[in-house]
Amino acid sequence: MAETASLNIEDKTVELPIVVGSEGEKALDISKLRAETGYITLDQGYGNTGSCQSDITFIDGDKGILRYRGYAIEDLAANSTFIETAYLLIWGELPSEEPLKEFSALFSKHQMLREGIKHHFNLFPPNSPPMAVLSSVLNALSCYYPELMEIEDEETFTEASARIMSKVRTIAAYSYRQQLGHHIEYPHPKKKFAENFLHMMFSQPYNEFEPDPILVKALDLIFLLHADHEQNCSTSTVRMVGSSEANLFASVAAGVGALWGPLHGGANVAVVEMLERISAENLSVSDFVSQVKDKKAGIRLMGFGHRVYKNFDPRANIIKKSCEEVLAKLHIDDPMLDIAKELEAVALEDEYFIQRKLYPNVDFYSGVILRALGIPKEMFTVIFAIGRMPGWIAQWYEESKSTKISRPRQIYTGSVERTYQPIGERS
Ligand code: ACO
C-alpha cells in the first residue's frame, strides 16, 4: 500500500502520509496541511475526521462490529460483567482473580458520598432534570478531593476513577430519592454494582428491595453494553475537555452534558415517549411511520439510525434478546414492547429506512427493559451515563498521555471588517 497520498492544490502538490490502524482503517494525516498549503479541511459533524489514534474500542459500522480492547461485544455480553469490562477498558487486559477482587473492593470502599455532598441535592428545585443534578454533583466532587485534581501516577488515577465509577450510581440514586422527597438510602456493603444501585433507588427502611436476579443481570448488561463507543459526541467532549488538562471530575461532568441530548444518550427517553405517544393517540404504526417519512412534522423514528452503524447495531440485537427474556421470565406484558416490535418490523421493510441504512440502535429496546425494572424514564439517560463512565475514564486517560490541546479551526462566514458606528448614526 502507498505510504502517502498526493494532493494537488493550486500550483502545489503535497504528500499526505497514510496512517493505517490495526484493523486496516485508513486515514490521511493532514497535520501539516495548513502549514504547507494555507488550507484546512472542512468536515461539519466530523463524519470523516479522526480526532485521535486510540487502542480502546473498535467499531466497523458497515459490518456491525463492536469490540472493546479486541473482545467482541457479544463475547463480553455473554461472559463478562460490567466491573470486569470496566477494568478491561481502563487497563487494556481482562483481569485475573486478584486484581479483579482489588478493583471491585475499591468500588465498595468509595461508594459513599461525603455527608456535605448530600446538601447539594437539597438545593435543586423539585423536578430538576437528573442529568443536570448528575453533572453538577460530579463536578462538585473535585471540591471534596483536591488531591485527585492532578493525576501524576497510576495509583492516583485508579483512586479517582474508582471513586467516580462507584459514586456516580450513588449520586444517581440520591437524586432520584431526593426528587421523590424520600429518605436517602446508603449503599449496601454486600451488594454488587447493579444490585446496589437498585437497592439505593428502591429500598425502604421497612422493606429491602430484592429484585429478581434476572433484572439485576439485565441492568448489568445494559451498563456493559454502554461502557464505551469510541469517539461519539460525549466521549469526544470528555477528551476535548481533558485535552486542556482539566481534571477528571470536570471532564466527565462535561460528558454528561453532551450525553443528555436526544440525538445522543437522551434517545432512550425519546423512544419511550414516542411509544407512549403512539399508544395514547391510538396511532397505527404505519400512520406514525408515514409521519416520520413525511418529514414536515420534523418527527424522527427515535432509536433508529446511527452515525457509524449502517447495517445493524450489535448492541441492539443483544438488548432486544435480553428484553424479551426479562419480560417473558417475569410474565410482564408490556404493550410498549409490542409497538416497538411492530415499528421495527415495518421500518425494516420500508424503502425510506432501507435506502438511508437506518436500523434500530441500542436505545430502541433499552427503555423497555428499564421500564420493567421500574425505573422512570427521567432516569434512563442517567443509567446510560453510569454505564459509559469507564469508557470516558479510559478515553480521558489515553488523551492525558498527549500534550496537545484539542482546538478545531473554522471557515469564517460572517461580516468582513467594518467600523463601529455611534448609536445615533445606525440605521
Ligand atoms: N428517523 C427518520 N429519518 C432519519 C432518522 C430517524 N431516526 N435518522 C436519520 N434519518 C434520515 C435523515 O432525515 C436524513 O434523511 P435525508 O437524507 O433525506 O436528509 C438521513 O436519514 C441521514 O440523517 P443524518 O441526520 O444526516 O444522519 P446522522 O448520521 O448525522 O445521524 C443520528 C445519526 C443522529 C443517530 C440519527 O440517525 C437520529 O437522529 N436518530 C434518532 C435519534 C437516536 O436514536 N439517537 C441515538 C443514537 S445512538 C446513541 O447515541 C447511543
Coordinates of C-alpha atoms and ligand atoms in Angstrom, one line a residue:
M1 CA 0.0 0.0 0.0
A2 CA 1.2 3.5 -0.8
E3 CA 2.7 5.4 2.2
T4 CA 1.5 8.8 1.1
A5 CA -1.4 10.3 -1.0
S6 CA -0.7 13.3 -3.2
L7 CA -3.0 16.3 -3.0
N8 CA -2.8 19.0 -5.7
I9 CA -3.8 22.4 -4.6
E10 CA -3.4 25.5 -6.8
D11 CA 0.2 25.0 -8.1
K12 CA 1.4 22.8 -5.3
T13 CA 1.4 19.1 -4.7
V14 CA 1.6 17.9 -1.1
E15 CA 2.3 14.4 0.1
L16 CA 0.0 13.4 2.9
P17 CA 1.2 10.4 5.0
I18 CA -1.3 7.5 5.1
V19 CA -1.9 6.1 8.6
V20 CA -3.3 2.6 8.9
G21 CA -4.9 1.2 12.0
S22 CA -4.6 -2.3 13.4
E23 CA -7.9 -3.3 11.7
G24 CA -6.9 -1.8 8.3
E25 CA -8.7 1.5 8.7
K26 CA -7.0 4.1 6.6
A27 CA -6.5 7.9 7.2
L28 CA -4.7 10.8 5.7
D29 CA -2.5 12.6 8.1
I30 CA -3.3 16.3 7.4
S31 CA -1.5 17.7 10.5
K32 CA 0.9 19.7 8.3
L33 CA -1.6 20.6 5.6
R34 CA -2.2 24.2 6.8
A35 CA 1.4 24.9 7.3
E36 CA 2.3 23.7 3.8
T37 CA -0.7 25.0 1.8
G38 CA -2.7 27.5 3.9
Y39 CA -5.8 25.2 3.6
I40 CA -7.7 23.4 6.3
T41 CA -10.2 20.7 5.9
L42 CA -13.9 21.3 6.5
D43 CA -16.0 18.4 7.9
Q44 CA -19.0 19.6 9.8
G45 CA -20.2 16.9 12.2
Y46 CA -16.7 15.2 11.9
G47 CA -18.1 12.3 9.8
N48 CA -14.7 12.0 8.1
T49 CA -12.4 13.2 10.8
G50 CA -10.3 11.1 13.1
S51 CA -9.6 13.1 16.2
C52 CA -7.1 10.7 17.7
Q53 CA -5.5 7.3 17.4
S54 CA -6.9 5.0 20.1
D55 CA -6.3 1.5 21.4
I56 CA -9.6 1.2 23.3
T57 CA -12.6 0.4 21.1
F58 CA -13.0 -0.7 17.5
I59 CA -16.2 -0.3 15.5
D60 CA -16.9 -1.4 12.0
G61 CA -20.2 0.2 11.3
D62 CA -20.8 -1.5 7.9
K63 CA -20.3 -4.9 9.4
G64 CA -22.0 -4.2 12.7
I65 CA -18.8 -5.0 14.7
L66 CA -18.1 -3.5 18.2
R67 CA -15.0 -4.6 20.2
Y68 CA -13.6 -3.4 23.5
R69 CA -9.8 -3.9 23.5
G70 CA -10.2 -6.6 20.9
Y71 CA -13.0 -8.5 22.5
A72 CA -16.3 -8.7 20.6
I73 CA -19.3 -7.1 22.5
E74 CA -21.2 -10.4 22.0
D75 CA -18.5 -12.3 23.8
L76 CA -18.3 -9.8 26.7
A77 CA -22.1 -9.6 27.0
A78 CA -22.3 -13.4 27.2
N79 CA -19.4 -14.0 29.6
S80 CA -18.3 -10.8 31.4
T81 CA -19.7 -8.4 34.0
F82 CA -19.8 -4.6 33.9
I83 CA -17.0 -4.3 36.5
E84 CA -14.7 -6.7 34.7
T85 CA -15.4 -4.9 31.4
A86 CA -14.7 -1.6 33.1
Y87 CA -11.3 -3.0 34.2
L88 CA -10.6 -4.2 30.6
L89 CA -11.5 -0.8 29.1
I90 CA -9.3 1.1 31.6
W91 CA -6.3 -1.2 31.8
G92 CA -6.4 -2.9 28.5
E93 CA -6.5 -6.5 29.7
L94 CA -9.0 -8.8 31.3
P95 CA -8.0 -9.1 35.0
S96 CA -7.0 -12.3 36.8
E97 CA -8.8 -13.1 40.0
E98 CA -6.7 -11.0 42.5
P99 CA -6.7 -7.7 40.5
L100 CA -10.4 -8.0 39.9
K101 CA -11.0 -8.5 43.6
E102 CA -9.0 -5.5 44.4
F103 CA -10.7 -3.4 41.7
S104 CA -14.2 -4.5 43.0
A105 CA -13.1 -3.7 46.6
L106 CA -12.4 -0.2 45.5
F107 CA -16.0 0.2 44.4
S108 CA -17.2 -0.8 47.8
K109 CA -14.7 1.4 49.6
H110 CA -15.7 4.5 47.6
Q111 CA -19.4 4.2 47.1
M112 CA -20.4 6.6 49.9
L113 CA -20.8 10.3 49.4
R114 CA -19.4 12.8 51.9
E115 CA -22.2 14.0 54.1
G116 CA -21.6 17.5 52.8
I117 CA -22.5 16.4 49.3
K118 CA -26.0 15.5 50.5
H119 CA -26.8 19.2 51.0
H120 CA -26.2 19.8 47.3
F121 CA -29.2 17.7 46.4
N122 CA -31.5 19.7 48.7
L123 CA -30.7 22.9 46.8
F124 CA -32.1 21.7 43.5
P125 CA -35.7 22.7 42.9
P126 CA -38.4 20.0 42.6
N127 CA -38.4 18.2 39.2
S128 CA -34.8 19.1 38.4
P129 CA -33.6 17.1 35.4
P130 CA -31.5 14.2 36.9
M131 CA -28.8 14.8 34.2
A132 CA -28.3 18.3 35.4
V133 CA -28.0 17.1 39.0
L134 CA -25.6 14.4 38.0
S135 CA -23.4 16.7 36.0
S136 CA -23.3 19.3 38.8
V137 CA -22.6 16.9 41.6
L138 CA -19.9 15.1 39.6
N139 CA -18.2 18.5 39.1
A140 CA -18.6 19.3 42.8
L141 CA -16.7 16.2 43.7
S142 CA -13.5 18.0 42.7
C143 CA -14.1 20.3 45.7
Y144 CA -14.0 17.3 48.0
Y145 CA -11.0 15.5 46.5
P146 CA -8.4 18.3 45.7
E147 CA -5.7 15.6 46.0
L148 CA -7.2 13.9 42.9
M149 CA -7.2 17.1 40.7
E150 CA -3.8 16.4 39.3
I151 CA -3.2 12.8 38.3
E152 CA 0.5 12.1 38.2
D153 CA 0.7 8.4 38.7
E154 CA -1.4 5.2 38.1
E155 CA -2.3 5.0 41.8
T156 CA -4.0 8.4 41.8
F157 CA -5.7 7.6 38.6
T158 CA -7.0 4.3 39.9
E159 CA -8.3 6.1 43.1
A160 CA -10.0 8.9 41.1
S161 CA -11.6 6.6 38.5
A162 CA -12.9 4.1 41.1
R163 CA -14.3 6.9 43.1
I164 CA -16.1 8.3 40.1
M165 CA -17.5 5.0 38.8
S166 CA -18.7 4.0 42.2
K167 CA -20.1 7.3 43.4
V168 CA -21.9 8.0 40.1
R169 CA -24.5 5.4 40.9
T170 CA -24.9 6.7 44.5
I171 CA -25.3 10.3 43.1
A172 CA -27.9 9.0 40.5
A173 CA -29.9 7.1 43.2
Y174 CA -29.7 10.1 45.6
S175 CA -31.0 12.5 43.0
Y176 CA -34.0 10.2 42.3
R177 CA -34.8 9.8 46.0
Q178 CA -34.5 13.5 46.7
Q179 CA -36.9 14.3 43.9
L180 CA -39.4 12.0 45.4
G181 CA -38.9 13.6 48.8
H182 CA -37.8 10.2 50.1
H183 CA -35.0 9.5 52.6
I184 CA -31.6 8.8 51.1
E185 CA -30.7 5.1 51.2
Y186 CA -27.0 4.4 51.8
P187 CA -25.2 1.9 49.6
H188 CA -25.3 -1.7 50.9
P189 CA -21.9 -3.1 51.9
K190 CA -22.6 -6.5 50.5
K191 CA -24.4 -5.9 47.3
K192 CA -22.7 -5.8 43.9
F193 CA -22.7 -2.9 41.5
A194 CA -26.1 -3.1 39.7
E195 CA -28.0 -4.6 42.6
N196 CA -26.6 -1.9 44.9
F197 CA -27.9 0.7 42.6
L198 CA -31.4 -0.8 42.6
H199 CA -31.1 -1.0 46.4
M200 CA -30.4 2.7 46.7
M201 CA -33.2 3.5 44.2
F202 CA -35.9 1.4 45.7
S203 CA -35.2 0.0 49.2
Q204 CA -37.2 1.4 52.2
P205 CA -36.2 1.0 55.8
Y206 CA -39.1 -1.3 56.3
N207 CA -38.8 -3.1 53.0
E208 CA -35.5 -4.0 51.4
F209 CA -35.8 -4.2 47.7
E210 CA -34.8 -7.6 46.5
P211 CA -35.1 -7.7 42.7
D212 CA -35.3 -10.9 40.6
P213 CA -31.7 -11.8 39.7
I214 CA -32.7 -11.7 36.0
L215 CA -33.4 -8.0 36.4
V216 CA -30.0 -7.4 38.1
K217 CA -28.3 -9.3 35.3
A218 CA -30.2 -7.3 32.6
L219 CA -29.2 -4.0 34.3
D220 CA -25.5 -5.1 34.5
L221 CA -25.8 -6.0 30.8
I222 CA -27.2 -2.5 30.0
F223 CA -24.2 -0.9 31.8
L224 CA -21.8 -3.2 30.0
L225 CA -23.3 -2.6 26.5
H226 CA -23.0 1.2 27.1
A227 CA -19.5 1.1 28.5
D228 CA -17.7 2.6 25.6
H229 CA -18.3 3.5 22.0
E230 CA -15.1 5.2 20.7
Q231 CA -15.3 8.9 19.6
N232 CA -19.0 9.6 19.9
C233 CA -20.3 13.1 21.0
S234 CA -19.9 12.7 24.7
T235 CA -16.6 10.8 24.6
S236 CA -15.2 13.4 22.3
T237 CA -16.4 16.0 24.7
V238 CA -14.6 14.3 27.6
R239 CA -11.4 14.0 25.6
M240 CA -11.7 17.6 24.4
V241 CA -12.1 18.9 28.0
G242 CA -9.4 16.6 29.2
S243 CA -7.0 17.9 26.5
S244 CA -6.9 21.3 28.3
E245 CA -5.6 19.3 31.3
A246 CA -8.9 19.8 33.1
N247 CA -9.4 17.3 35.9
L248 CA -11.2 14.0 35.5
F249 CA -14.3 15.2 37.5
A250 CA -14.8 18.3 35.3
S251 CA -14.2 16.2 32.2
V252 CA -16.8 13.5 32.9
A253 CA -19.3 16.2 34.1
A254 CA -19.0 17.8 30.7
G255 CA -19.6 14.3 29.1
V256 CA -22.9 14.1 31.0
G257 CA -24.0 17.4 29.4
A258 CA -23.2 16.1 25.9
L259 CA -24.9 12.8 26.5
W260 CA -28.1 14.5 27.7
G261 CA -29.2 15.5 24.1
P262 CA -32.0 13.5 22.4
L263 CA -29.8 12.8 19.4
H264 CA -27.3 11.0 21.7
G265 CA -28.0 9.4 25.1
G266 CA -31.3 11.2 25.5
A267 CA -32.7 9.0 22.7
N268 CA -33.7 6.2 25.2
V269 CA -36.2 8.6 26.8
A270 CA -37.3 9.9 23.4
V271 CA -38.0 6.3 22.3
V272 CA -40.3 5.6 25.2
E273 CA -42.0 9.0 24.8
M274 CA -42.6 8.1 21.1
L275 CA -44.1 4.7 22.1
E276 CA -46.3 6.4 24.7
R277 CA -47.5 8.9 22.2
I278 CA -48.4 6.2 19.6
S279 CA -50.3 4.3 22.3
A280 CA -52.0 7.4 23.8
E281 CA -53.1 8.8 20.5
N282 CA -54.1 5.4 19.3
L283 CA -52.0 5.8 16.2
S284 CA -51.4 2.9 13.9
V285 CA -47.7 2.1 13.4
S286 CA -48.0 2.7 9.7
D287 CA -49.5 6.1 10.2
F288 CA -46.7 7.0 12.6
V289 CA -44.1 5.8 10.1
S290 CA -45.8 7.9 7.4
Q291 CA -45.5 11.0 9.6
V292 CA -41.8 10.2 10.1
K293 CA -41.2 9.8 6.3
D294 CA -43.2 12.9 5.5
K295 CA -40.5 15.0 7.4
K296 CA -42.8 18.0 7.6
A297 CA -43.7 17.3 11.2
G298 CA -39.9 17.0 12.0
I299 CA -40.5 13.7 13.7
R300 CA -37.8 11.1 13.7
L301 CA -38.1 7.4 14.4
M302 CA -36.2 7.6 17.7
G303 CA -33.9 4.7 18.4
F304 CA -33.3 4.3 14.7
G305 CA -30.2 5.3 12.8
H306 CA -26.7 5.7 13.8
R307 CA -23.8 7.9 12.7
V308 CA -21.5 4.8 12.4
Y309 CA -23.6 1.7 12.2
K310 CA -25.1 1.4 8.7
N311 CA -26.0 -2.2 8.8
F312 CA -27.0 -3.1 12.4
D313 CA -26.1 -2.0 15.9
P314 CA -24.8 -5.2 17.6
R315 CA -25.8 -3.8 21.0
A316 CA -29.4 -3.6 19.7
N317 CA -29.5 -7.3 18.9
I318 CA -28.2 -8.2 22.3
I319 CA -30.5 -5.9 24.2
K320 CA -33.6 -7.0 22.2
K321 CA -32.9 -10.6 23.2
S322 CA -32.4 -9.6 26.9
C323 CA -35.6 -7.6 26.8
E324 CA -37.6 -10.5 25.5
E325 CA -36.1 -12.8 28.1
V326 CA -36.8 -10.4 31.0
L327 CA -40.4 -9.8 30.0
A328 CA -41.1 -13.5 29.4
K329 CA -39.5 -14.7 32.7
L330 CA -41.3 -12.1 34.7
H331 CA -44.6 -12.6 32.8
I332 CA -44.7 -8.8 32.0
D333 CA -47.0 -8.0 29.2
D334 CA -45.8 -4.5 28.1
P335 CA -47.8 -3.0 25.2
M336 CA -44.8 -0.8 24.5
L337 CA -42.8 -3.8 23.5
D338 CA -45.5 -4.9 21.1
I339 CA -45.5 -1.4 19.5
A340 CA -41.7 -1.3 19.4
K341 CA -41.6 -4.7 17.6
E342 CA -44.2 -3.7 15.1
L343 CA -42.4 -0.4 14.4
E344 CA -39.1 -2.2 13.9
A345 CA -40.8 -4.7 11.5
V346 CA -42.5 -2.0 9.5
A347 CA -39.4 0.2 9.3
L348 CA -37.1 -2.6 8.3
E349 CA -39.2 -3.3 5.3
D350 CA -39.7 0.3 4.3
E351 CA -37.7 1.8 1.4
Y352 CA -37.2 5.1 3.3
F353 CA -35.3 3.4 6.1
I354 CA -33.6 0.8 3.8
Q355 CA -32.2 3.5 1.5
R356 CA -30.8 5.6 4.3
K357 CA -29.5 2.5 6.1
L358 CA -31.5 3.2 9.3
Y359 CA -31.6 0.3 11.7
P360 CA -32.5 0.0 15.4
N361 CA -29.8 1.3 17.7
V362 CA -29.1 0.4 21.3
D363 CA -31.7 2.8 22.6
F364 CA -34.6 1.2 20.8
Y365 CA -35.1 -1.6 23.3
S366 CA -33.2 -0.4 26.4
G367 CA -36.1 1.7 27.6
V368 CA -38.5 -1.2 27.6
I369 CA -36.2 -3.2 29.9
L370 CA -35.7 -0.1 32.2
R371 CA -39.5 0.2 32.4
A372 CA -39.7 -3.4 33.5
L373 CA -37.1 -2.6 36.3
G374 CA -39.5 0.2 37.5
I375 CA -37.0 2.9 36.5
P376 CA -38.8 6.1 35.5
K377 CA -37.9 7.4 32.1
E378 CA -36.3 10.6 33.5
M379 CA -33.6 8.3 34.8
F380 CA -32.9 6.5 31.6
T381 CA -30.1 8.7 30.3
V382 CA -28.6 8.7 33.8
I383 CA -28.3 4.9 33.6
F384 CA -26.5 5.4 30.2
A385 CA -24.1 7.8 31.9
I386 CA -23.4 5.3 34.7
G387 CA -22.6 2.6 32.1
R388 CA -20.5 5.0 29.9
M389 CA -18.3 6.1 32.8
P390 CA -15.5 3.5 32.4
G391 CA -15.3 4.4 28.7
W392 CA -15.0 8.1 29.4
I393 CA -12.4 7.4 32.0
A394 CA -10.3 5.2 29.8
Q395 CA -10.5 7.7 26.9
W396 CA -9.6 10.6 29.2
Y397 CA -6.6 8.7 30.5
E398 CA -5.5 7.9 26.9
E399 CA -5.9 11.6 26.0
S400 CA -3.9 12.6 29.1
K401 CA -0.8 11.0 27.5
S402 CA -0.9 13.6 24.7
T403 CA 0.2 17.1 25.4
K404 CA -1.7 18.7 22.6
I405 CA -4.9 20.7 23.4
S406 CA -7.8 20.0 21.1
R407 CA -8.7 23.0 19.1
P408 CA -10.5 22.8 15.8
R409 CA -10.4 25.6 13.3
Q410 CA -13.3 27.1 11.3
I411 CA -14.1 28.8 8.0
Y412 CA -15.4 32.2 9.0
T413 CA -18.5 33.2 7.1
G414 CA -19.5 36.4 8.9
S415 CA -19.1 40.1 8.0
V416 CA -15.8 41.3 6.8
E417 CA -14.2 44.1 8.8
R418 CA -16.5 47.1 9.5
T419 CA -16.2 50.3 11.5
Y420 CA -18.0 51.0 14.8
Q421 CA -21.0 53.4 14.3
P422 CA -22.1 55.6 17.2
I423 CA -25.6 54.6 18.2
G424 CA -27.3 57.7 16.8
E425 CA -25.8 57.1 13.3
R426 CA -27.1 53.5 13.0
S427 CA -29.9 52.8 10.6
Ligands
ACO1 N1 -35.8 8.7 11.6 C1 -36.1 9.2 10.4 N2 -35.2 9.7 9.5 C2 -33.9 9.6 9.9 C3 -33.6 9.1 11.1 C4 -34.6 8.7 12.0 N3 -34.3 8.2 13.2 N4 -32.2 9.2 11.3 C5 -31.8 9.7 10.1 N5 -32.8 9.9 9.3 C6 -32.7 10.5 7.9 C7 -32.4 12.0 7.9 O1 -33.6 12.7 7.9 C8 -31.6 12.1 6.6 O2 -32.5 12.0 5.5 P1 -32.2 12.8 4.1 O3 -31.0 12.1 3.6 O4 -33.5 12.6 3.4 O5 -32.0 14.2 4.5 C9 -30.8 10.8 6.6 O6 -31.6 9.8 7.3 C10 -29.4 10.9 7.2 O7 -29.6 11.5 8.5 P2 -28.5 12.3 9.3 O8 -29.1 13.0 10.4 O9 -27.6 13.0 8.4 O10 -27.7 11.1 9.9 P3 -26.6 11.1 11.0 O11 -25.6 10.0 10.8 O12 -26.0 12.5 11.1 O13 -27.4 11.0 12.4 C11 -28.5 10.1 14.2 C12 -27.4 9.9 13.2 C13 -28.3 11.4 14.9 C14 -28.3 9.0 15.3 C15 -29.9 10.0 13.5 O14 -30.0 8.8 12.9 C16 -31.0 10.2 14.5 O15 -31.4 11.3 14.8 N6 -31.6 9.1 15.1 C17 -32.7 9.2 16.0 C18 -32.1 9.6 17.4 C19 -31.4 8.4 18.0 O16 -31.9 7.3 18.1 N7 -30.2 8.6 18.6 C20 -29.4 7.6 19.3 C21 -28.1 7.3 18.6 S1 -27.3 6.0 19.3 C22 -26.6 6.7 20.7 O17 -26.3 7.9 20.8 C23 -26.4 5.8 21.8

